[in-house]
Amino acid sequence: MDIVVSGVRPTGNLHLGNYFGALKSFLKMQEENNCYFFIADYHSLTTHPIPADLHENVKTVLVEFLACGLDPEKATLYIQSDLPETAELYLLLNMNAYIGELERCTSFKEKIRTQPQNVNAGLLTYPTLMAADIIIHRAQKVPVGKDQEQHLEMTRTFANRFNRLYNVEYFPEPVAYNFGENLVKIPGLDGGLKMSKSDNENSSIFLADSPEIIRKKLMKAVTDTGQVDPAQPRSQGVKNLFDLMSYFSPPDTLAHFEHTYQAGAIRYGDMKKQLAEDIIVFTSPFREKMLALAADKQYLRKVAAMGAEKAHASASKTVREVREIIGFKSF
Ligand code: ADP
Ligand code: TRP
């Protein structure tokens, strides 16, 4: 049984792509491993959120994770700021993290470009905080997307450096459990290859979207200008609709629209209407659970407290041992 750690930044609602590309891996992993999944709210301070938004965003992620089936009895589900041990390990790791290597980090360079008015030390040391998140539980596996590869490489560097400096074999080398290149890629509604809220909000259907919103978004989905020669390659937008249908509609529905397309008689309006209804069937149970969970403060409080306690048991042991290794001794 491996120790698995992963964090998500509280940046809003989950869309269908997040569910199939990421959440489903978490659900599988929680069955087979000792998982620590947390909401990275310390990390999100690099962009200076206002307090009310910060809390609301953390709550959204917690509610949506639970609604998707993350089980607080199976995995340890916690909020990063409920584990101040992370901040201590971060401080200790920073002593052996070098400015040069932090400045060379791609995500830091990207931030200098996109938010030059707010290049704070938290951005520079983002990788040491992320390393602390991971090695505080002495994790072996980290399920993350491709974009986190470099951060994970730095985590290995910091873990190895600690081991070498103190001549111990204390931290394991965590490896990526990569789901960023999974076969499952949910396409966008905007004719793009991938549903993504970062590229374009309009490309995404969120699990929390109401039926009316889903219908509206589908009606606006990009197709082509009308009936084209069925023998010609399909436009990306049309391909996307068929792809989405293969995920969310029953096989005979898909077959029906394939058939009308081939016959040159497709009406995209009808296809979109049908697809919207099928997606609504898929998302409705999630949405109902989210609404119920969001209203159940007592349960959320219990889940967060239980996660904090389990995470604390693991983290406090690590920090105690690290302190000893470093040479902090009580008199
Ligand atoms: P977004 O692109 O909407 O900003 P994120 O980058 O926050 O989404 O996605 C978090 C994880 O969800 C990614 O690491 C990726 O594995 C998964 N994911 C996102 N979009 C898709 C998609 N369209 N299809 C499959 N998986 C996706
Ligand atoms: N940096 C990750 C992201 O942007 C979030 C994150 C923070 C994380 N700490 C982590 C992921 C530890 C995995 C493990 O998505």
PDB file of N, CA and C in Angstrom, residues 65-116:
ATOM      1  N   PHE A  65     -15.595  17.560  -4.045  1.00  0.00           N
ATOM      2  CA  PHE A  65     -14.839  16.312  -3.861  1.00  0.00           C
ATOM      3  C   PHE A  65     -15.715  15.246  -3.202  1.00  0.00           C
ATOM      4  N   LEU A  66     -16.413  15.666  -2.166  1.00  0.00           N
ATOM      5  CA  LEU A  66     -17.266  14.703  -1.448  1.00  0.00           C
ATOM      6  C   LEU A  66     -18.396  14.222  -2.357  1.00  0.00           C
ATOM      7  N   ALA A  67     -18.984  15.159  -3.107  1.00  0.00           N
ATOM      8  CA  ALA A  67     -20.093  14.785  -3.993  1.00  0.00           C
ATOM      9  C   ALA A  67     -19.629  13.813  -5.072  1.00  0.00           C
ATOM     10  N   CYS A  68     -18.368  13.931  -5.467  1.00  0.00           N
ATOM     11  CA  CYS A  68     -17.840  13.023  -6.505  1.00  0.00           C
ATOM     12  C   CYS A  68     -17.489  11.649  -5.952  1.00  0.00           C
ATOM     13  N   GLY A  69     -17.472  11.518  -4.646  1.00  0.00           N
ATOM     14  CA  GLY A  69     -17.236  10.189  -4.084  1.00  0.00           C
ATOM     15  C   GLY A  69     -15.931  10.021  -3.327  1.00  0.00           C
ATOM     16  N   LEU A  70     -15.180  11.107  -3.129  1.00  0.00           N
ATOM     17  CA  LEU A  70     -14.021  10.953  -2.250  1.00  0.00           C
ATOM     18  C   LEU A  70     -14.553  10.674  -0.860  1.00  0.00           C
ATOM     19  N   ASP A  71     -13.993   9.647  -0.261  1.00  0.00           N
ATOM     20  CA  ASP A  71     -14.563   9.137   0.978  1.00  0.00           C
ATOM     21  C   ASP A  71     -13.647   9.461   2.159  1.00  0.00           C
ATOM     22  N   PRO A  72     -14.103  10.337   3.067  1.00  0.00           N
ATOM     23  CA  PRO A  72     -13.240  10.747   4.177  1.00  0.00           C
ATOM     24  C   PRO A  72     -12.895   9.596   5.133  1.00  0.00           C
ATOM     25  N   GLU A  73     -13.593   8.475   4.972  1.00  0.00           N
ATOM     26  CA  GLU A  73     -13.238   7.302   5.795  1.00  0.00           C
ATOM     27  C   GLU A  73     -12.087   6.531   5.150  1.00  0.00           C
ATOM     28  N   LYS A  74     -12.011   6.612   3.819  1.00  0.00           N
ATOM     29  CA  LYS A  74     -10.961   5.862   3.111  1.00  0.00           C
ATOM     30  C   LYS A  74      -9.703   6.699   2.926  1.00  0.00           C
ATOM     31  N   ALA A  75      -9.889   7.935   2.451  1.00  0.00           N
ATOM     32  CA  ALA A  75      -8.735   8.816   2.237  1.00  0.00           C
ATOM     33  C   ALA A  75      -8.708   9.865   3.340  1.00  0.00           C
ATOM     34  N   THR A  76      -7.543  10.446   3.557  1.00  0.00           N
ATOM     35  CA  THR A  76      -7.468  11.581   4.476  1.00  0.00           C
ATOM     36  C   THR A  76      -7.682  12.839   3.654  1.00  0.00           C
ATOM     37  N   LEU A  77      -8.787  13.501   3.945  1.00  0.00           N
ATOM     38  CA  LEU A  77      -9.222  14.661   3.156  1.00  0.00           C
ATOM     39  C   LEU A  77      -9.083  15.878   4.055  1.00  0.00           C
ATOM     40  N   TYR A  78      -8.132  16.776   3.731  1.00  0.00           N
ATOM     41  CA  TYR A  78      -7.932  17.886   4.669  1.00  0.00           C
ATOM     42  C   TYR A  78      -7.636  19.197   3.966  1.00  0.00           C
ATOM     43  N   ILE A  79      -7.646  20.237   4.764  1.00  0.00           N
ATOM     44  CA  ILE A  79      -7.371  21.570   4.259  1.00  0.00           C
ATOM     45  C   ILE A  79      -5.949  21.929   4.691  1.00  0.00           C
ATOM     46  N   GLN A  80      -5.147  22.330   3.726  1.00  0.00           N
ATOM     47  CA  GLN A  80      -3.707  22.539   3.962  1.00  0.00           C
ATOM     48  C   GLN A  80      -3.436  23.436   5.173  1.00  0.00           C
ATOM     49  N   SER A  81      -4.197  24.514   5.316  1.00  0.00           N
ATOM     50  CA  SER A  81      -3.925  25.442   6.418  1.00  0.00           C
ATOM     51  C   SER A  81      -4.339  24.882   7.775  1.00  0.00           C
ATOM     52  N   ASP A  82      -5.029  23.731   7.784  1.00  0.00           N
ATOM     53  CA  ASP A  82      -5.311  23.055   9.050  1.00  0.00           C
ATOM     54  C   ASP A  82      -4.099  22.249   9.522  1.00  0.00           C
ATOM     55  N   LEU A  83      -3.041  22.277   8.720  1.00  0.00           N
ATOM     56  CA  LEU A  83      -1.861  21.486   9.053  1.00  0.00           C
ATOM     57  C   LEU A  83      -0.629  22.397   9.103  1.00  0.00           C
ATOM     58  N   PRO A  84      -0.507  23.194  10.180  1.00  0.00           N
ATOM     59  CA  PRO A  84       0.598  24.159  10.234  1.00  0.00           C
ATOM     60  C   PRO A  84       1.978  23.490  10.260  1.00  0.00           C
ATOM     61  N   GLU A  85       2.030  22.191  10.519  1.00  0.00           N
ATOM     62  CA  GLU A  85       3.312  21.472  10.424  1.00  0.00           C
ATOM     63  C   GLU A  85       3.925  21.661   9.033  1.00  0.00           C
ATOM     64  N   THR A  86       3.040  21.778   8.036  1.00  0.00           N
ATOM     65  CA  THR A  86       3.507  22.007   6.671  1.00  0.00           C
ATOM     66  C   THR A  86       4.347  23.279   6.610  1.00  0.00           C
ATOM     67  N   ALA A  87       3.881  24.316   7.320  1.00  0.00           N
ATOM     68  CA  ALA A  87       4.595  25.591   7.296  1.00  0.00           C
ATOM     69  C   ALA A  87       5.969  25.464   7.952  1.00  0.00           C
ATOM     70  N   GLU A  88       6.066  24.641   8.978  1.00  0.00           N
ATOM     71  CA  GLU A  88       7.372  24.462   9.614  1.00  0.00           C
ATOM     72  C   GLU A  88       8.334  23.724   8.692  1.00  0.00           C
ATOM     73  N   LEU A  89       7.846  22.647   8.071  1.00  0.00           N
ATOM     74  CA  LEU A  89       8.719  21.897   7.159  1.00  0.00           C
ATOM     75  C   LEU A  89       9.137  22.769   5.970  1.00  0.00           C
ATOM     76  N   TYR A  90       8.217  23.608   5.527  1.00  0.00           N
ATOM     77  CA  TYR A  90       8.494  24.563   4.430  1.00  0.00           C
ATOM     78  C   TYR A  90       9.652  25.487   4.824  1.00  0.00           C
ATOM     79  N   LEU A  91       9.598  25.995   6.040  1.00  0.00           N
ATOM     80  CA  LEU A  91      10.675  26.870   6.531  1.00  0.00           C
ATOM     81  C   LEU A  91      12.011  26.116   6.517  1.00  0.00           C
ATOM     82  N   LEU A  92      11.976  24.893   7.008  1.00  0.00           N
ATOM     83  CA  LEU A  92      13.224  24.123   7.091  1.00  0.00           C
ATOM     84  C   LEU A  92      13.772  23.807   5.702  1.00  0.00           C
ATOM     85  N   LEU A  93      12.868  23.454   4.787  1.00  0.00           N
ATOM     86  CA  LEU A  93      13.316  23.126   3.423  1.00  0.00           C
ATOM     87  C   LEU A  93      13.875  24.359   2.711  1.00  0.00           C
ATOM     88  N   ASN A  94      13.307  25.524   3.013  1.00  0.00           N
ATOM     89  CA  ASN A  94      13.773  26.753   2.360  1.00  0.00           C
ATOM     90  C   ASN A  94      15.245  27.057   2.645  1.00  0.00           C
ATOM     91  N   MET A  95      15.745  26.542   3.774  1.00  0.00           N
ATOM     92  CA  MET A  95      17.147  26.804   4.124  1.00  0.00           C
ATOM     93  C   MET A  95      18.102  26.127   3.147  1.00  0.00           C
ATOM     94  N   ASN A  96      17.610  25.092   2.486  1.00  0.00           N
ATOM     95  CA  ASN A  96      18.458  24.382   1.525  1.00  0.00           C
ATOM     96  C   ASN A  96      17.883  24.412   0.115  1.00  0.00           C
ATOM     97  N   ALA A  97      17.072  25.428  -0.141  1.00  0.00           N
ATOM     98  CA  ALA A  97      16.558  25.623  -1.500  1.00  0.00           C
ATOM     99  C   ALA A  97      17.266  26.864  -2.023  1.00  0.00           C
ATOM    100  N   TYR A  98      17.811  26.800  -3.212  1.00  0.00           N
ATOM    101  CA  TYR A  98      18.649  27.892  -3.700  1.00  0.00           C
ATOM    102  C   TYR A  98      17.893  28.810  -4.648  1.00  0.00           C
ATOM    103  N   ILE A  99      18.147  30.103  -4.481  1.00  0.00           N
ATOM    104  CA  ILE A  99      17.451  31.117  -5.276  1.00  0.00           C
ATOM    105  C   ILE A  99      17.524  30.787  -6.765  1.00  0.00           C
ATOM    106  N   GLY A 100      18.718  30.376  -7.206  1.00  0.00           N
ATOM    107  CA  GLY A 100      18.918  30.098  -8.639  1.00  0.00           C
ATOM    108  C   GLY A 100      17.956  29.052  -9.153  1.00  0.00           C
ATOM    109  N   GLU A 101      17.843  27.954  -8.423  1.00  0.00           N
ATOM    110  CA  GLU A 101      16.980  26.864  -8.905  1.00  0.00           C
ATOM    111  C   GLU A 101      15.501  27.259  -8.824  1.00  0.00           C
ATOM    112  N   LEU A 102      15.162  28.066  -7.824  1.00  0.00           N
ATOM    113  CA  LEU A 102      13.763  28.504  -7.712  1.00  0.00           C
ATOM    114  C   LEU A 102      13.416  29.475  -8.841  1.00  0.00           C
ATOM    115  N   GLU A 103      14.371  30.355  -9.152  1.00  0.00           N
ATOM    116  CA  GLU A 103      14.133  31.335 -10.231  1.00  0.00           C
ATOM    117  C   GLU A 103      14.037  30.680 -11.604  1.00  0.00           C
ATOM    118  N   ARG A 104      14.679  29.532 -11.741  1.00  0.00           N
ATOM    119  CA  ARG A 104      14.656  28.844 -13.047  1.00  0.00           C
ATOM    120  C   ARG A 104      13.363  28.073 -13.287  1.00  0.00           C
ATOM    121  N   CYS A 105      12.550  27.948 -12.249  1.00  0.00           N
ATOM    122  CA  CYS A 105      11.325  27.157 -12.346  1.00  0.00           C
ATOM    123  C   CYS A 105      10.353  27.793 -13.365  1.00  0.00           C
ATOM    124  N   THR A 106       9.850  26.952 -14.257  1.00  0.00           N
ATOM    125  CA  THR A 106       8.998  27.446 -15.351  1.00  0.00           C
ATOM    126  C   THR A 106       7.760  28.181 -14.836  1.00  0.00           C
ATOM    127  N   SER A 107       7.140  27.626 -13.785  1.00  0.00           N
ATOM    128  CA  SER A 107       5.900  28.257 -13.311  1.00  0.00           C
ATOM    129  C   SER A 107       6.193  29.639 -12.709  1.00  0.00           C
ATOM    130  N   PHE A 108       7.383  29.799 -12.097  1.00  0.00           N
ATOM    131  CA  PHE A 108       7.757  31.118 -11.555  1.00  0.00           C
ATOM    132  C   PHE A 108       7.973  32.119 -12.694  1.00  0.00           C
ATOM    133  N   LYS A 109       8.692  31.673 -13.721  1.00  0.00           N
ATOM    134  CA  LYS A 109       8.946  32.560 -14.864  1.00  0.00           C
ATOM    135  C   LYS A 109       7.633  32.992 -15.529  1.00  0.00           C
ATOM    136  N   GLU A 110       6.719  32.044 -15.575  1.00  0.00           N
ATOM    137  CA  GLU A 110       5.402  32.320 -16.155  1.00  0.00           C
ATOM    138  C   GLU A 110       4.664  33.388 -15.331  1.00  0.00           C
ATOM    139  N   LYS A 111       4.769  33.276 -13.991  1.00  0.00           N
ATOM    140  CA  LYS A 111       4.094  34.246 -13.117  1.00  0.00           C
ATOM    141  C   LYS A 111       4.713  35.635 -13.245  1.00  0.00           C
ATOM    142  N   ILE A 112       6.031  35.699 -13.409  1.00  0.00           N
ATOM    143  CA  ILE A 112       6.684  37.004 -13.585  1.00  0.00           C
ATOM    144  C   ILE A 112       6.099  37.688 -14.816  1.00  0.00           C
ATOM    145  N   ARG A 113       5.819  36.867 -15.816  1.00  0.00           N
ATOM    146  CA  ARG A 113       5.279  37.399 -17.069  1.00  0.00           C
ATOM    147  C   ARG A 113       3.817  37.827 -16.901  1.00  0.00           C
ATOM    148  N   THR A 114       3.023  36.978 -16.211  1.00  0.00           N
ATOM    149  CA  THR A 114       1.582  37.240 -16.174  1.00  0.00           C
ATOM    150  C   THR A 114       1.155  38.160 -15.027  1.00  0.00           C
ATOM    151  N   GLN A 115       1.908  38.187 -13.928  1.00  0.00           N
ATOM    152  CA  GLN A 115       1.534  39.119 -12.851  1.00  0.00           C
ATOM    153  C   GLN A 115       2.754  39.881 -12.338  1.00  0.00           C
ATOM    154  N   PRO A 116       3.363  40.710 -13.218  1.00  0.00           N
ATOM    155  CA  PRO A 116       4.611  41.405 -12.850  1.00  0.00           C
ATOM    156  C   PRO A 116       4.422  42.347 -11.659  1.00  0.00           C
TER     157      PRO A 116
END
